[in-house]
């Protein structure tokens, strides 16, 4: 198993490019199921989660491959018989596999998808996905750990989500595009990735309005065609790179981002004392040696993203003053805290809130990643810590960051991947 070895203390300088967005790529790959023929996607990040989604699609009988290991192009062909089933073995490695549920029931009238269990960051039920599909007329049964959904023909309906859910909004949207009649979805997630999925579906011939707001209206159509599309940049990876600049006291331009998707983070980095400037489609972060503490409350987009909470906590652990970080999306997303303690951080958890007292410096130590964003947080802390930090269980990192250590190394970090 690989680990990442960092010798901290280098200020990062230079330019780096964000990859395509994981959380846009996953639903978009699943949406290929909605049309016969081959869809072509560009700017698809080379991530373990993307490989898992391609595998889920292949298991069903799709022709789903990356063109070659070195390209960002993936093709998904839906040309023959499809077995509308996502098995436990795959869903347990990536819960986003559940994104095939909506497209399968809409297109093939039947889906059998393993129920994702809880995960390291929370219980993460899918009741809202199921509520939405039921509102469109699907029959849903839970048997032997599987969700079985059937519907001869989905019908438009009204879906009022009780909880704002990103993949729930995406799943129901993918089902509604082929339902008969009009669907009104309320209290939808407004994340840019939801909007991006709607853009792709509309290119395929769907009629979706309002994606990116909390009310989405969909006029069902009889069929969709395959699509060619380049995935939008990953705002969380880009944000992680900006925080890398910030925590190291560096000056880095993160190129090819959508700056307006990153407003909440940029506002907090500025409040902490970074100078953030927009350069075309890039964001530059220039940071002093020590930043000021800022408070953070995670909320749904356009609020501060939960997927940046762990990284900001690493930054706050070496800022001046006390920062209060409230996690409102997932009930167990502080698993990085005990590991940050090992590096010398002073953090106290009180329910959904972490109180971070900034310390002057961290000192390197072996630490263990517990989930994707926690692993990014530990790497960021390692960039600042004196001495050597070994981050193990790097498979979490590889689920959502494309060669992060190479990107950081190109900016001047002393970081490498080693076989543990
Ligand atoms: N929730 C329910 N019922 C549901 C669905 C969600 O109660 O049916 C709850 C969840 O338990 C959670 C909250 O609603 O407390 C929000 O969860 P959401 O459904 O929005 O999360 P998700 O769709 O499973 C996506 C991202 C996550 C990201 C969250 C929140 C993908 C593939 N995943 O997950 O990404 O943290 O939205 O923004 O889009 C990551 O990339 O590290 C990651 C975890």
Coordinates of C-alpha atoms and ligand atoms in Angstrom, one line a residue, residues 22-24 26-27 49 53 94-99 119 121-131 161-170 189 191 193-194 234-236 299-301 304-308 311 327-331 333 371-374 396 399-401, ligand 1:
X22 CA -15.0 14.0 -9.7
X23 CA -18.5 14.8 -8.5
X24 CA -19.6 15.9 -12.0
X26 CA -19.6 10.3 -11.7
X27 CA -23.3 11.3 -12.4
X49 CA -13.8 6.5 -8.2
X53 CA -18.0 3.9 -12.1
X94 CA -18.1 3.6 -3.9
X95 CA -21.5 4.8 -2.8
X96 CA -21.9 7.1 -5.8
X97 CA -22.6 3.9 -7.7
X98 CA -26.1 4.5 -6.6
X99 CA -26.3 7.1 -9.3
X119 CA -19.4 5.4 5.4
X121 CA -18.2 10.4 7.4
X122 CA -21.8 9.6 8.2
X123 CA -24.8 7.3 7.9
X124 CA -25.7 8.8 4.5
X125 CA -29.1 7.3 3.8
X126 CA -30.7 7.3 0.3
X127 CA -34.3 7.7 1.5
X128 CA -34.7 10.9 -0.5
X129 CA -33.5 9.3 -3.8
X130 CA -36.2 6.6 -3.2
X131 CA -38.8 9.1 -2.2
X161 CA -37.0 16.9 -0.9
X162 CA -37.0 16.9 2.9
X163 CA -33.2 17.1 2.9
X164 CA -31.0 18.9 0.3
X165 CA -29.1 16.1 -1.4
X166 CA -26.7 16.4 -4.3
X167 CA -26.8 12.8 -5.7
X168 CA -30.5 12.5 -4.7
X169 CA -31.3 15.5 -6.9
X170 CA -29.1 14.0 -9.7
X189 CA -29.2 20.9 -4.4
X191 CA -24.2 22.6 -6.6
X193 CA -22.2 19.6 -10.5
X194 CA -26.0 19.4 -10.5
X234 CA -13.0 20.4 -9.9
X235 CA -13.6 23.2 -7.5
X236 CA -12.7 21.1 -4.5
X299 CA -23.7 24.4 4.3
X300 CA -25.0 23.4 1.0
X301 CA -23.8 25.4 -2.1
X304 CA -19.0 26.8 2.5
X305 CA -18.5 23.2 1.2
X306 CA -18.2 20.3 3.6
X307 CA -15.7 18.9 1.1
X308 CA -13.3 21.8 2.0
X311 CA -8.5 21.2 4.4
X327 CA -19.9 20.8 10.2
X328 CA -23.6 20.8 9.3
X329 CA -23.7 18.3 6.4
X330 CA -22.2 15.1 7.8
X331 CA -22.3 13.9 11.4
X333 CA -16.6 14.4 9.4
X371 CA -11.4 9.4 4.1
X372 CA -10.8 11.4 1.0
X373 CA -10.8 14.9 2.3
X374 CA -9.1 13.9 5.5
X396 CA -8.5 7.4 0.0
X399 CA -10.3 8.2 -5.0
X400 CA -10.6 11.9 -5.6
X401 CA -7.3 13.6 -6.4
Ligands
LIG1 N1 -29.2 12.6 3.1 C1 -30.3 12.0 3.6 N2 -31.1 11.3 2.8 C2 -30.8 11.1 1.5 C3 -29.6 11.7 0.9 C4 -28.9 12.5 1.8 O1 -30.6 12.2 4.8 O2 -31.5 10.4 0.8 C5 -28.3 13.5 4.0 C6 -26.9 12.9 4.1 O3 -26.8 11.9 5.1 C7 -26.2 14.2 4.4 C8 -26.9 15.3 3.6 O4 -28.2 14.7 3.4 O5 -26.2 14.4 5.8 C9 -26.2 15.7 2.4 O6 -25.9 14.5 1.6 P1 -25.8 14.5 0.0 O7 -26.9 13.5 -0.4 O8 -25.9 15.8 -0.5 O9 -24.4 13.9 -0.3 P2 -24.1 12.9 -1.5 O10 -24.9 13.3 -2.6 O11 -24.1 11.5 -1.0 C10 -22.3 14.5 -2.6 C11 -20.8 14.4 -2.9 C12 -20.0 14.4 -1.6 C13 -20.3 15.7 -0.9 C14 -21.8 15.8 -0.6 C15 -22.2 17.1 0.0 C16 -20.9 13.1 -4.9 C17 -20.6 11.9 -5.7 N3 -20.6 13.2 -3.6 O12 -22.6 13.3 -1.7 O13 -18.6 14.4 -2.0 O14 -19.6 15.8 0.3 O15 -22.5 15.7 -1.9 O16 -21.8 18.2 -0.8 O17 -21.3 14.1 -5.5 C18 -16.3 14.0 -1.6 O18 -16.2 14.3 -2.8 O19 -15.4 13.9 -0.8 C19 -17.7 13.8 -1.1 C20 -18.0 13.1 0.0

